[in-house]
């Protein structure tokens, strides 16, 4: 290799190389040359939600030509991880969708903007104050609920009817549920429902049906190992009887409808949230129906209205006013409500809610009807889960894996779960 | 995955790099001692060293900003409690103590990783060696087969291949159907705690092409007259393999063994894809790196995850040291006889 002729030439080469590197690191500036404001908006969900959301975003951009919104989405599990990493690097997108389980963490760590600063742009007058409270932490409003959802049983109504079982009614008990499963199993010859033991959400419904809670006011676990052991013993009995899915099928669930036994057409019923159950439509079409979840034996309902998702603004956003403008459009305008329907649950804005509920069709109509049928019958939602609860859903699923593969007894696994939960929730 | 993984990836380079970086430094800094002084009109040595640093600067910058700095931060974080949201708080050695005294899953993940290394590495090396020997004696088409067997090594580490692997070993996948066809009903391997680890190990074994190519090169270095002499003495194929091929190949075998062992300790992608990121079913594919990732990114215990990364680094260094030690008794270098 010939030696470089002059020092300046090699210095220039290095400078060039450095420039290239630095250029790669640049970017991220949010106001582009033409004076347009660029906002980043990120959420989790499936492609159907993405289609609707992007359509609403386009409508907003048309109405506000000086604002450009870059969107991105992923599945819930990877969304959580990515957002947490972005929060650590102070690179949170301007507009973020949060779960009820995340709000304490994000608001408590100054990642979110106090929306009171944007009160003029962002109207909340039409929203139910009880629901608004779900986006508050320490008295300040950090996010707004985007919709109201509730738990449900999604099922194939043709298969259900063929077995000669009545459709599930509001107020049916867990014992009614087991009886129905037996009949469907007899008719089908294989298991009827996905094993609910792995999902903390279902355990919560069962627990609330007995008048208990997941978390107490102090932010600590409010149930005992005996409670959890009883739930897992109950589901294990069903599993051994062949009424619900075996361990090898249950273990494949990973947060998307396509991976669940019902999504893979192995079972014909599954617990899920109401709006996300739309994902089964691709496999079941018109046969898909949803029903309320079972109640406690004395009729105490376990399910509740939950803010299905919250929408907030990053504390680091350079354009909080434009971001607030977008939220206002997304939650309050006729146009957005028409496009979004009940994809993220029924609208929180009272005016839009009554408009949308009377207009929706197809599966969305079932969601609307389910929620209307339970109006005034459900108990108040629990307070937002405490910080540290974030990873416990996966712990729950993992510990139940140990039960369903019969590596641990329900009691042992329940003790394991509580030990980890207490460590995570340590103040 | 920045902090957590750099420590472990760095360990792999740590064992292979010193040779290369030393020669690079020789060449750049004091590299041309004779020639420089004889010629006149060349800048003095100090100035040439400056030029060397200028040329090295992209690498030095990259290594320090992208590797050394994150490693240092990760070392610091390993002594803290850090959840990504709040500033890290110093807790001394608690992460390290907790790891060995009150975390049964961490010990399970160590067990899984060791089991995996013990299954995957010998199988892979045996397959690589066997194929290399077979290829060497091939007269036609050797180049084609060499490329064909090497291809998986280029593809194998990717997420997409791992996902395909998952589909092949799932319920109703190819393997399930083939086995059912001959009356073996296991179902999907990836959903059985007893079989999932084997499915992941097979994905690694399938990538035997890289060590195979190295074996093939090693085989061609063995002098042919040795085999001829052995033939004259009436040695059979097997005898020649044991008495000539293996000893002559032992340095290459050792190289492959060290490299594959280090890589296997750090296996992540296949287990992540096959178990949907949870190390399931029932923790049977919960490898060390997967657990590290879960602690860091799902449970938000970055301090703990960093501590785990450093323990992995030390563990791999120790295992490598032990391998080097044992190598004295079984690795034969051809020039030893001259000494």
XYZ file of C-alpha atoms in Angstrom:
766
model
C 0.000 0.000 0.000
C 1.503 3.378 -0.976
C 1.995 5.832 1.873
C -0.296 8.883 1.933
C 1.337 11.859 0.279
C 0.536 14.550 2.764
C -0.856 14.751 6.223
C -3.569 17.074 5.074
C -4.852 14.555 2.577
C -5.208 11.877 5.193
C -6.735 14.316 7.645
C -9.239 15.203 4.964
C -10.049 11.555 4.430
C -10.658 11.076 8.130
C -12.732 14.222 8.314
C -14.854 12.898 5.470
C -15.343 9.599 7.206
C -16.315 11.369 10.411
C -18.771 13.589 8.603
C -20.438 10.533 7.164
C -20.748 9.017 10.635
C -22.058 12.192 12.191
C -24.559 12.674 9.410
C -25.885 9.237 10.201
C -26.338 10.230 13.820
C -28.179 13.401 12.955
C -31.836 13.656 12.176
C -34.618 13.514 14.686
C -35.209 17.231 14.406
C -38.940 17.586 14.340
C -39.504 20.760 12.348
C -38.576 20.302 8.711
C -37.462 22.976 6.288
C -40.861 23.844 4.878
C -42.152 24.924 8.280
C -44.155 21.758 8.750
C -44.433 20.358 12.255
C -43.711 16.664 12.482
C -45.152 14.553 15.292
C -44.507 10.907 16.033
C -47.442 8.743 17.113
C -47.042 5.144 18.235
C -49.463 2.474 19.427
C -49.885 -1.270 19.712
C -52.489 -3.309 17.902
C -53.198 -5.445 14.859
C -53.403 -4.453 11.209
C -57.111 -3.675 11.387
C -56.459 -1.079 14.057
C -53.541 0.244 12.038
C -55.736 0.731 8.971
C -58.347 2.650 10.934
C -55.809 4.697 12.874
C -53.861 5.679 9.779
C -57.071 6.730 8.081
C -57.933 8.981 11.020
C -54.393 10.375 10.952
C -54.764 11.194 7.246
C -58.046 12.972 7.924
C -56.290 15.046 10.583
C -53.411 15.896 8.250
C -55.862 17.030 5.584
C -57.559 19.318 8.048
C -54.174 20.570 9.316
C -51.818 20.718 6.343
C -49.006 22.187 8.422
C -48.797 19.105 10.670
C -47.252 15.864 9.567
C -47.742 12.737 11.690
C -45.419 9.756 11.458
C -47.035 6.604 12.776
C -45.691 3.265 13.922
C -47.206 0.274 15.668
C -46.314 -3.201 16.915
C -47.643 -5.985 19.093
C -48.186 -5.236 22.771
C -45.202 -7.173 24.112
C -42.626 -5.544 21.872
C -44.338 -2.169 22.194
C -43.858 -2.234 25.969
C -40.173 -3.043 25.647
C -39.482 -0.482 22.979
C -41.284 2.312 24.779
C -39.491 1.615 28.053
C -36.154 1.777 26.253
C -37.136 4.998 24.540
C -38.180 6.446 27.889
C -34.745 5.633 29.291
C -33.119 7.428 26.369
C -35.519 10.397 26.555
C -36.652 9.630 23.024
C -40.342 8.973 23.602
C -42.545 9.776 20.563
C -44.763 12.846 20.911
C -47.995 10.872 21.072
C -48.071 7.553 22.866
C -50.700 4.987 23.644
C -50.485 3.550 27.150
C -52.158 0.697 28.947
C -53.852 1.138 32.306
C -50.986 -0.909 33.702
C -48.345 1.513 32.452
C -49.786 4.844 33.485
C -48.467 4.864 37.086
C -44.967 4.120 35.884
C -44.868 6.614 33.038
C -46.632 9.475 34.773
C -44.692 8.918 37.982
C -41.351 9.188 36.176
C -41.964 12.494 34.387
C -42.202 10.912 30.964
C -45.671 12.348 30.383
C -46.848 15.915 29.952
C -49.439 17.243 32.399
C -52.360 17.812 30.039
C -53.628 20.756 32.110
C -51.049 22.826 30.190
C -52.994 22.200 26.987
C -56.479 22.621 28.421
C -57.428 25.270 25.848
C -56.753 23.010 22.878
C -57.859 19.749 24.380
C -61.523 19.639 25.363
C -62.676 17.080 27.914
C -66.112 18.493 28.698
C -67.972 15.667 26.975
C -66.056 12.929 28.752
C -67.277 10.924 31.727
C -65.353 12.252 34.773
C -65.138 8.764 36.279
C -63.305 7.596 33.174
C -61.124 10.689 33.033
C -59.903 9.750 36.490
C -58.263 6.630 35.034
C -55.709 8.873 33.292
C -54.858 10.798 36.438
C -51.906 10.201 38.707
C -51.484 12.241 41.864
C -54.352 14.522 40.858
C -52.892 15.538 37.482
C -54.295 14.393 34.141
C -51.477 12.725 32.191
C -53.466 10.842 29.577
C -56.980 10.508 28.237
C -58.810 7.222 27.836
C -59.350 6.413 24.160
C -62.159 3.976 24.684
C -63.988 1.798 27.131
C -63.680 -1.948 27.018
C -64.740 -4.907 29.068
C -63.873 -8.591 29.264
C -65.898 -11.042 27.237
C -66.215 -14.606 26.060
C -65.700 -14.823 22.331
C -67.236 -17.997 20.888
C -68.345 -19.749 17.748
C -72.118 -19.506 18.058
C -72.811 -22.186 15.460
C -70.773 -24.784 17.316
C -72.306 -23.634 20.599
C -75.838 -23.992 19.256
C -75.106 -27.343 17.646
C -74.211 -28.721 21.053
C -77.640 -27.660 22.275
C -76.297 -25.110 24.746
C -78.083 -21.817 25.346
C -76.016 -18.728 24.504
C -74.309 -17.327 27.609
C -76.512 -14.785 29.432
C -75.495 -11.891 31.643
C -75.197 -13.188 35.185
C -74.305 -16.775 34.277
C -72.116 -18.350 36.950
C -68.828 -20.229 36.750
C -70.772 -23.440 37.427
C -73.067 -22.687 34.447
C -69.930 -22.122 32.451
C -68.494 -25.541 33.363
C -71.799 -27.230 32.495
C -71.844 -25.541 29.098
C -68.246 -26.633 28.432
C -69.167 -30.247 29.225
C -71.995 -30.243 26.706
C -69.910 -28.629 23.967
C -67.130 -31.109 24.591
C -69.520 -34.050 24.326
C -70.789 -32.736 21.041
C -67.405 -31.861 19.546
C -65.412 -34.708 20.952
C -62.561 -32.394 21.872
C -61.998 -29.518 24.271
C -64.322 -26.538 24.083
C -62.436 -23.593 25.454
C -58.960 -22.202 25.866
C -57.555 -22.779 29.358
C -58.062 -19.440 31.141
C -55.578 -20.328 33.899
C -52.610 -18.602 32.264
C -54.196 -15.145 32.066
C -54.096 -12.806 34.999
C -57.059 -10.901 33.493
C -59.310 -13.958 33.864
C -58.098 -14.617 37.375
C -59.037 -11.044 38.212
C -62.612 -11.563 36.946
C -62.939 -14.731 39.009
C -61.469 -12.977 42.056
C -63.745 -9.952 41.747
C -66.712 -12.304 41.445
C -65.908 -13.257 45.035
C -65.680 -9.654 46.138
C -61.867 -9.587 46.181
C -59.271 -7.506 44.310
C -55.855 -7.967 42.705
C -54.378 -4.943 44.446
C -55.291 -3.092 47.614
C -55.317 0.665 48.144
C -51.715 0.473 49.384
C -50.567 -0.812 45.981
C -49.791 -4.257 47.377
C -51.192 -7.645 46.405
C -54.637 -8.066 47.985
C -55.216 -11.791 47.441
C -53.616 -14.749 49.142
C -51.675 -17.708 47.784
C -54.689 -19.805 48.761
C -56.920 -17.743 46.416
C -54.580 -18.221 43.496
C -54.059 -21.898 44.301
C -57.834 -22.384 44.274
C -58.107 -20.741 40.813
C -55.337 -22.873 39.404
C -56.768 -26.026 41.000
C -60.111 -25.182 39.399
C -58.641 -24.691 35.908
C -56.397 -27.753 36.309
C -59.438 -29.896 37.058
C -61.086 -28.663 33.857
C -57.905 -29.295 31.928
C -57.607 -32.844 33.210
C -61.247 -33.458 32.327
C -60.447 -32.321 28.787
C -62.809 -29.325 28.851
C -60.134 -26.714 28.257
C -56.955 -26.725 26.165
C -53.961 -28.875 27.193
C -50.669 -27.312 28.237
C -49.041 -27.800 24.841
C -51.707 -25.621 23.196
C -52.048 -23.054 25.965
C -48.329 -22.387 26.128
C -48.278 -20.994 22.594
C -50.325 -17.922 23.499
C -48.230 -14.814 23.017
C -50.592 -11.873 23.047
C -51.892 -11.999 19.505
C -55.188 -13.606 18.514
C -53.489 -15.703 15.823
C -51.466 -17.692 18.370
C -54.319 -18.651 20.674
C -56.066 -22.029 20.504
C -59.249 -20.337 19.287
C -57.322 -18.366 16.685
C -55.833 -21.643 15.483
C -59.317 -23.213 15.428
C -58.547 -25.744 18.118
C -61.057 -24.436 20.623
C -64.319 -22.680 19.907
C -64.401 -20.227 22.802
C -61.931 -18.023 24.595
C -61.823 -15.203 27.134
C -60.662 -11.926 25.656
C -61.421 -8.218 25.764
C -64.470 -7.191 23.741
C -63.033 -4.960 21.005
C -59.844 -6.986 20.354
C -62.070 -10.038 19.776
C -62.642 -8.551 16.323
C -59.403 -10.362 15.470
C -61.298 -13.684 15.412
C -63.543 -12.427 12.629
C -60.938 -13.396 10.050
C -61.309 -17.042 11.105
C -64.957 -17.258 12.141
C -66.785 -14.600 10.140
C -70.487 -14.441 10.983
C -70.247 -17.322 13.425
C -68.336 -15.146 15.885
C -70.283 -13.921 18.924
C -69.347 -12.379 22.255
C -70.970 -12.751 25.640
C -70.402 -11.511 29.205
C -67.964 -13.417 31.394
C -69.253 -15.666 34.209
C -70.178 -14.079 37.553
C -69.514 -15.280 41.071
C -71.921 -17.887 42.458
C -73.910 -15.178 44.278
C -74.229 -13.177 41.052
C -71.418 -10.698 41.758
C -70.070 -9.609 38.379
C -66.324 -9.939 37.977
C -65.799 -7.992 34.793
C -65.658 -4.199 34.709
C -65.430 -1.245 32.363
C -61.820 -0.477 31.811
C -60.152 2.340 29.911
C -59.000 0.160 27.063
C -56.077 2.417 26.190
C -54.865 5.839 27.166
C -53.404 8.494 24.924
C -50.905 11.015 26.211
C -48.183 13.451 25.180
C -44.496 12.995 25.882
C -43.009 15.519 28.323
C -40.164 15.981 25.826
C -42.411 16.841 22.904
C -41.349 20.022 21.120
C -44.869 20.643 19.870
C -47.244 19.915 22.716
C -49.895 22.242 21.310
C -50.072 20.425 17.975
C -50.042 17.092 19.801
C -52.976 18.243 21.932
C -54.725 19.356 18.768
C -54.371 15.844 17.419
C -55.724 14.191 20.576
C -58.671 16.560 20.508
C -59.386 15.560 16.915
C -58.863 11.870 17.604
C -61.197 11.685 20.595
C -63.773 14.414 20.018
C -64.381 14.896 16.280
C -67.181 13.276 14.300
C -64.805 12.389 11.531
C -62.374 10.422 13.696
C -65.192 8.735 15.593
C -66.728 7.532 12.324
C -63.429 6.102 11.130
C -62.357 4.506 14.412
C -65.718 3.039 15.453
C -65.269 0.928 18.578
C -61.880 -0.464 17.593
C -60.293 0.789 20.827
C -63.502 0.248 22.788
C -66.565 2.460 22.862
C -65.834 6.212 22.667
C -65.294 8.131 25.884
C -66.786 11.332 24.522
C -70.481 11.036 25.468
C -71.767 12.656 22.287
C -69.636 10.470 20.024
C -70.478 7.428 22.084
C -74.223 7.634 21.477
C -73.656 8.503 17.818
C -71.211 5.667 17.171
C -73.134 3.028 19.109
C -76.240 3.592 17.045
C -74.347 3.492 13.772
C -71.854 0.630 14.024
C -72.437 -2.573 12.098
C -71.182 -6.141 12.048
C -69.030 -7.305 14.910
C -68.644 -3.755 16.242
C -72.404 -3.778 16.803
C -72.032 -6.813 19.046
C -69.449 -4.947 21.110
C -71.821 -2.011 21.460
C -74.715 -4.270 22.439
C -72.650 -6.183 24.973
C -71.628 -2.966 26.695
C -75.171 -1.566 26.626
C -76.552 -4.794 28.085
C -74.355 -4.470 31.147
C -74.811 -0.782 31.725
C -75.245 -0.010 35.431
C -74.706 -3.652 36.426
C -70.934 -3.665 36.805
C -68.879 -2.600 39.787
C -66.384 0.274 39.721
C -63.106 -0.477 37.982
C -60.089 -1.086 40.225
C -57.562 1.709 40.702
C -54.693 1.785 38.214
C -52.307 -1.104 38.956
C -49.238 -0.016 40.927
C -45.759 0.506 39.517
C -43.893 -2.739 39.260
C -46.950 -4.620 38.071
C -45.674 -4.281 34.496
C -43.938 -7.629 34.231
C -46.290 -9.607 36.453
C -48.641 -10.694 33.677
C -45.831 -12.676 32.075
C -44.816 -14.042 35.472
C -48.394 -15.242 35.904
C -48.417 -17.004 32.565
C -45.027 -18.559 33.202
C -45.977 -19.861 36.620
C -49.136 -21.389 35.202
C -46.997 -23.135 32.583
C -45.339 -24.913 35.487
C -48.768 -25.970 36.744
C -50.176 -27.096 33.418
C -47.077 -29.088 32.503
C -47.373 -30.535 36.027
C -43.948 -29.458 37.148
C -45.369 -27.665 40.194
C -48.577 -28.020 42.168
C -51.029 -25.081 42.056
C -50.094 -24.237 45.620
C -46.338 -24.185 44.927
C -46.747 -22.097 41.799
C -49.042 -19.691 43.646
C -46.408 -19.226 46.367
C -43.796 -18.594 43.646
C -45.964 -15.978 42.008
C -46.661 -14.133 45.241
C -42.994 -14.126 46.212
C -42.074 -12.498 42.914
C -45.061 -10.131 42.965
C -44.160 -8.890 46.446
C -40.551 -8.335 45.375
C -41.618 -6.387 42.284
C -44.089 -4.213 44.185
C -41.630 -3.376 46.940
C -42.105 0.358 47.484
C -30.265 -4.501 23.760
C -27.308 -2.299 24.224
C -25.606 -2.454 27.592
C -26.593 -5.910 28.566
C -25.422 -7.674 25.460
C -22.256 -5.792 24.736
C -20.562 -7.400 27.682
C -21.324 -10.832 26.362
C -20.556 -10.135 22.737
C -17.377 -8.435 23.762
C -16.235 -11.614 25.398
C -16.359 -13.403 22.084
C -14.194 -10.824 20.423
C -11.941 -10.714 23.439
C -10.699 -14.205 22.735
C -10.257 -13.805 19.025
C -9.165 -10.233 18.679
C -5.920 -9.812 20.581
C -3.895 -11.468 17.831
C -5.317 -9.294 15.173
C -5.203 -6.021 17.032
C -1.651 -6.580 18.114
C -0.450 -7.116 14.585
C -2.425 -4.104 13.497
C -0.698 -2.015 16.116
C 2.689 -3.387 15.105
C 2.083 -2.508 11.542
C 0.772 0.931 12.290
C 3.004 2.126 15.123
C 6.397 0.484 15.177
C 5.673 -1.637 12.167
C 8.347 -0.634 9.688
C 11.364 -0.060 11.890
C 14.013 -0.996 9.358
C 12.743 0.559 6.190
C 11.871 3.932 7.700
C 15.290 4.673 9.063
C 17.190 3.639 6.008
C 15.302 5.961 3.728
C 15.803 9.680 4.069
C 13.154 12.361 3.688
C 10.535 10.421 5.617
C 8.940 12.130 8.597
C 10.314 11.167 12.017
C 8.778 8.298 13.882
C 6.658 10.361 16.254
C 4.909 12.043 13.387
C 4.250 8.740 11.690
C 2.724 7.467 14.893
C 0.379 10.427 14.779
C -0.633 9.447 11.268
C -1.261 5.932 12.463
C -3.641 7.193 15.108
C -5.445 9.291 12.546
C -5.950 6.213 10.435
C -6.994 4.175 13.419
C -9.378 6.827 14.674
C -12.542 5.462 13.050
C -11.931 2.107 14.701
C -10.830 3.616 18.000
C -13.860 5.898 18.021
C -16.214 3.069 17.195
C -14.692 0.713 19.713
C -14.676 3.212 22.535
C -18.063 4.786 21.926
C -19.935 1.668 20.875
C -18.167 -1.020 22.907
C -15.952 0.197 25.744
C -18.225 2.956 26.989
C -21.367 0.793 27.082
C -19.326 -1.908 28.811
C -18.188 0.537 31.447
C -21.735 1.790 31.941
C -23.008 -1.762 32.148
C -20.374 -2.557 34.794
C -21.517 0.452 36.792
C -25.194 -0.459 36.363
C -24.532 -3.966 37.597
C -23.972 -2.490 41.051
C -27.208 -0.518 40.958
C -30.934 -0.934 41.015
C -32.054 0.579 37.711
C -35.539 0.309 36.193
C -35.011 2.551 33.117
C -37.295 5.248 34.520
C -35.681 6.375 37.745
C -32.001 7.196 38.138
C -29.931 4.150 39.100
C -29.344 3.740 42.830
C -26.177 2.111 44.143
C -26.768 -1.201 45.925
C -23.270 -2.654 45.926
C -23.042 -6.378 45.330
C -26.709 -7.128 45.992
C -27.490 -8.063 42.373
C -24.652 -10.559 42.348
C -25.589 -12.020 45.713
C -29.247 -12.306 44.784
C -28.363 -14.086 41.569
C -26.725 -17.000 43.328
C -28.747 -17.171 46.516
C -32.361 -16.333 45.839
C -33.055 -16.766 42.157
C -33.956 -20.349 41.242
C -34.786 -19.353 37.661
C -31.296 -18.021 37.123
C -29.896 -21.391 38.210
C -32.399 -23.142 35.940
C -31.242 -20.963 33.040
C -27.624 -21.922 33.769
C -28.639 -25.578 33.719
C -30.481 -25.162 30.418
C -27.550 -23.355 28.838
C -25.045 -25.994 29.927
C -27.318 -28.772 28.665
C -27.629 -26.966 25.362
C -23.877 -26.435 25.003
C -23.206 -30.084 25.828
C -25.725 -31.264 23.227
C -25.203 -28.749 20.437
C -21.413 -28.296 20.317
C -20.298 -31.946 20.068
C -23.086 -32.790 17.625
C -22.268 -29.831 15.449
C -18.527 -30.495 15.435
C -19.008 -34.208 14.735
C -21.290 -33.429 11.825
C -18.890 -30.771 10.520
C -15.907 -33.113 10.735
C -17.770 -36.034 9.191
C -18.953 -33.928 6.276
C -15.512 -32.403 5.776
C -13.888 -35.842 5.595
C -16.543 -37.028 3.146
C -16.157 -33.900 1.007
C -12.384 -34.217 0.926
C -12.509 -37.581 -0.721
C -15.086 -36.425 -3.260
C -13.835 -36.114 -6.782
C -16.591 -34.078 -8.369
C -18.975 -31.435 -7.130
C -17.005 -30.695 -4.001
C -17.304 -26.953 -4.410
C -21.036 -27.173 -4.904
C -21.616 -29.221 -1.772
C -19.227 -27.099 0.226
C -21.279 -24.013 -0.613
C -24.553 -25.828 -0.066
C -23.544 -26.997 3.422
C -22.113 -23.613 4.255
C -25.278 -21.695 3.349
C -27.129 -22.423 6.626
C -24.301 -20.735 8.550
C -25.014 -17.542 6.684
C -28.764 -17.747 7.198
C -29.067 -19.547 10.482
C -28.628 -16.670 12.888
C -31.517 -14.719 11.440
C -34.893 -14.323 13.064
C -36.739 -15.491 9.967
C -35.004 -18.863 9.860
C -35.737 -19.312 13.570
C -39.406 -18.642 12.877
C -39.407 -21.146 10.031
C -37.762 -23.594 12.402
C -40.555 -23.012 14.872
C -43.123 -23.753 12.169
C -41.317 -26.941 11.139
C -41.285 -28.248 14.703
C -44.774 -27.028 15.633
C -48.018 -29.036 15.799
C -48.867 -30.118 12.284
C -45.445 -28.988 11.061
C -43.156 -31.021 8.827
C -41.465 -32.932 11.619
C -44.763 -33.736 13.325
C -46.225 -35.032 10.063
C -43.160 -37.108 9.172
C -42.986 -38.696 12.611
C -46.741 -39.293 12.681
C -46.359 -41.016 9.319
C -44.107 -43.636 10.912
C -46.291 -43.923 13.982
C -44.472 -41.622 16.395
C -46.900 -39.107 17.888
C -45.017 -36.452 19.803
C -46.889 -33.442 18.463
C -45.039 -30.166 18.090
C -41.578 -30.342 19.635
C -41.558 -26.665 20.457
C -44.576 -27.101 22.767
C -43.108 -29.935 24.838
C -40.809 -29.140 27.727
C -38.837 -32.305 27.009
C -38.274 -31.634 23.316
C -38.120 -27.879 22.807
C -34.468 -27.578 23.795
C -33.531 -30.269 21.312
C -35.351 -28.396 18.543
C -33.301 -25.286 19.321
C -30.094 -27.315 19.517
C -30.805 -28.842 16.102
C -31.051 -25.366 14.632
C -27.499 -24.738 15.825
C -26.286 -28.125 14.636
C -27.771 -27.401 11.222
C -25.346 -24.495 10.932
C -22.331 -26.814 10.857
C -21.056 -25.250 7.631
C -18.712 -22.725 9.231
C -16.651 -25.241 11.250
C -16.866 -27.644 8.281
C -15.105 -25.190 5.987
C -12.354 -24.750 8.564
C -12.017 -28.525 8.963
C -11.822 -28.904 5.212
C -8.978 -26.406 5.039
C -7.250 -28.236 7.895
C -7.627 -31.604 6.173
C -5.932 -30.315 3.063
C -2.889 -29.333 5.126
C -2.205 -32.900 6.209
C 0.692 -34.251 4.102
C -0.457 -36.982 1.768
C 2.674 -39.071 2.261
C 1.569 -39.816 5.811
C -1.482 -41.594 4.498
C 0.568 -43.337 1.852
C 3.034 -44.567 4.448
C 0.163 -45.794 6.589
C -1.347 -47.611 3.617
C 1.940 -49.332 3.017
C 1.907 -50.442 6.633
C -1.550 -51.892 6.009
C -3.631 -49.383 7.964
C -7.338 -49.303 7.208
C -9.510 -46.223 6.797
C -10.573 -46.031 10.406
C -7.019 -46.567 11.657
C -5.801 -43.714 9.427
C -8.539 -41.443 10.703
C -7.694 -42.138 14.344
C -3.920 -42.128 14.033
C -3.310 -39.478 11.390
C -6.342 -37.301 10.688
C -7.402 -36.629 14.269
C -3.974 -35.768 15.716
C -2.991 -33.698 12.695
C -6.318 -31.909 12.830
C -6.326 -31.321 16.570
C -5.326 -27.620 16.431
C -8.210 -26.947 14.042
C -10.525 -29.048 16.169
C -9.495 -27.057 19.207
C -10.063 -23.769 17.414
C -13.554 -24.844 16.373
C -14.333 -26.170 19.823
C -13.433 -22.891 21.520
C -15.290 -20.802 18.971
C -18.471 -22.869 18.989
C -18.521 -23.171 22.766
C -18.309 -19.422 23.184
C -21.023 -18.910 20.597
C -23.295 -21.508 22.150
C -23.109 -19.899 25.562
C -24.484 -16.757 23.993
C -27.309 -18.359 22.018
C -30.305 -16.055 21.946
C -32.228 -15.627 18.689
C -33.362 -19.226 18.123
C -34.560 -19.642 21.700
C -36.274 -16.268 21.612
C -38.138 -17.075 18.415
C -38.962 -20.673 19.227
C -40.407 -19.830 22.645
C -42.083 -16.519 21.708
C -39.581 -14.734 23.922
C -40.522 -16.433 27.183
C -38.155 -19.380 27.324
C -41.111 -21.728 27.427
C -42.659 -24.221 27.483
C -42.295 -24.391 31.257
C -38.890 -22.649 31.182
C -37.360 -25.499 29.190
C -35.645 -23.166 26.711
C -34.933 -20.426 29.202
C -31.283 -19.889 28.282
C -29.078 -17.569 30.228
C -29.176 -14.798 27.643
C -32.931 -15.106 27.296
C -33.390 -14.773 31.037
C -31.009 -11.823 31.010
C -33.100 -10.173 28.327
C -36.306 -10.888 30.205
C -34.952 -9.441 33.455
C -33.810 -6.330 31.631
C -36.538 -5.599 29.143
C -39.699 -7.291 30.412
C -39.224 -6.857 34.139
C -37.177 -3.623 33.790
C -34.359 -4.686 36.094
C -31.480 -3.332 34.040
C -29.050 -3.415 36.955
C -29.681 -7.088 37.508
C -29.448 -7.814 33.786
C -26.091 -6.006 33.622
C -24.803 -8.048 36.529
C -25.894 -11.201 34.710
C -24.041 -10.070 31.585
C -20.832 -9.650 33.550
C -21.201 -13.024 35.191
C -21.629 -14.528 31.725
C -18.481 -12.767 30.531
C -16.468 -14.160 33.449
C -17.998 -17.618 33.039
C -17.133 -17.781 29.343
C -13.607 -16.581 30.076
C -13.232 -19.325 32.695
C -14.570 -22.049 30.409
C -12.232 -20.882 27.660
C -9.299 -20.905 30.069
C -10.151 -24.459 31.106
C -10.351 -25.525 27.454
C -6.924 -24.021 26.808
C -5.532 -25.831 29.787
C -6.836 -29.225 28.680
C -5.633 -28.546 25.157
C -2.042 -29.137 26.276
C -2.753 -32.807 26.653
C -4.588 -33.436 23.411
C -3.743 -30.777 20.854
C -0.767 -31.674 18.717
C 1.097 -29.029 16.755
C 3.043 -30.363 13.794
C 6.145 -28.280 14.537
C 6.401 -29.626 18.090
C 8.553 -32.434 16.791
C 11.151 -29.966 15.499
C 11.718 -28.408 18.877
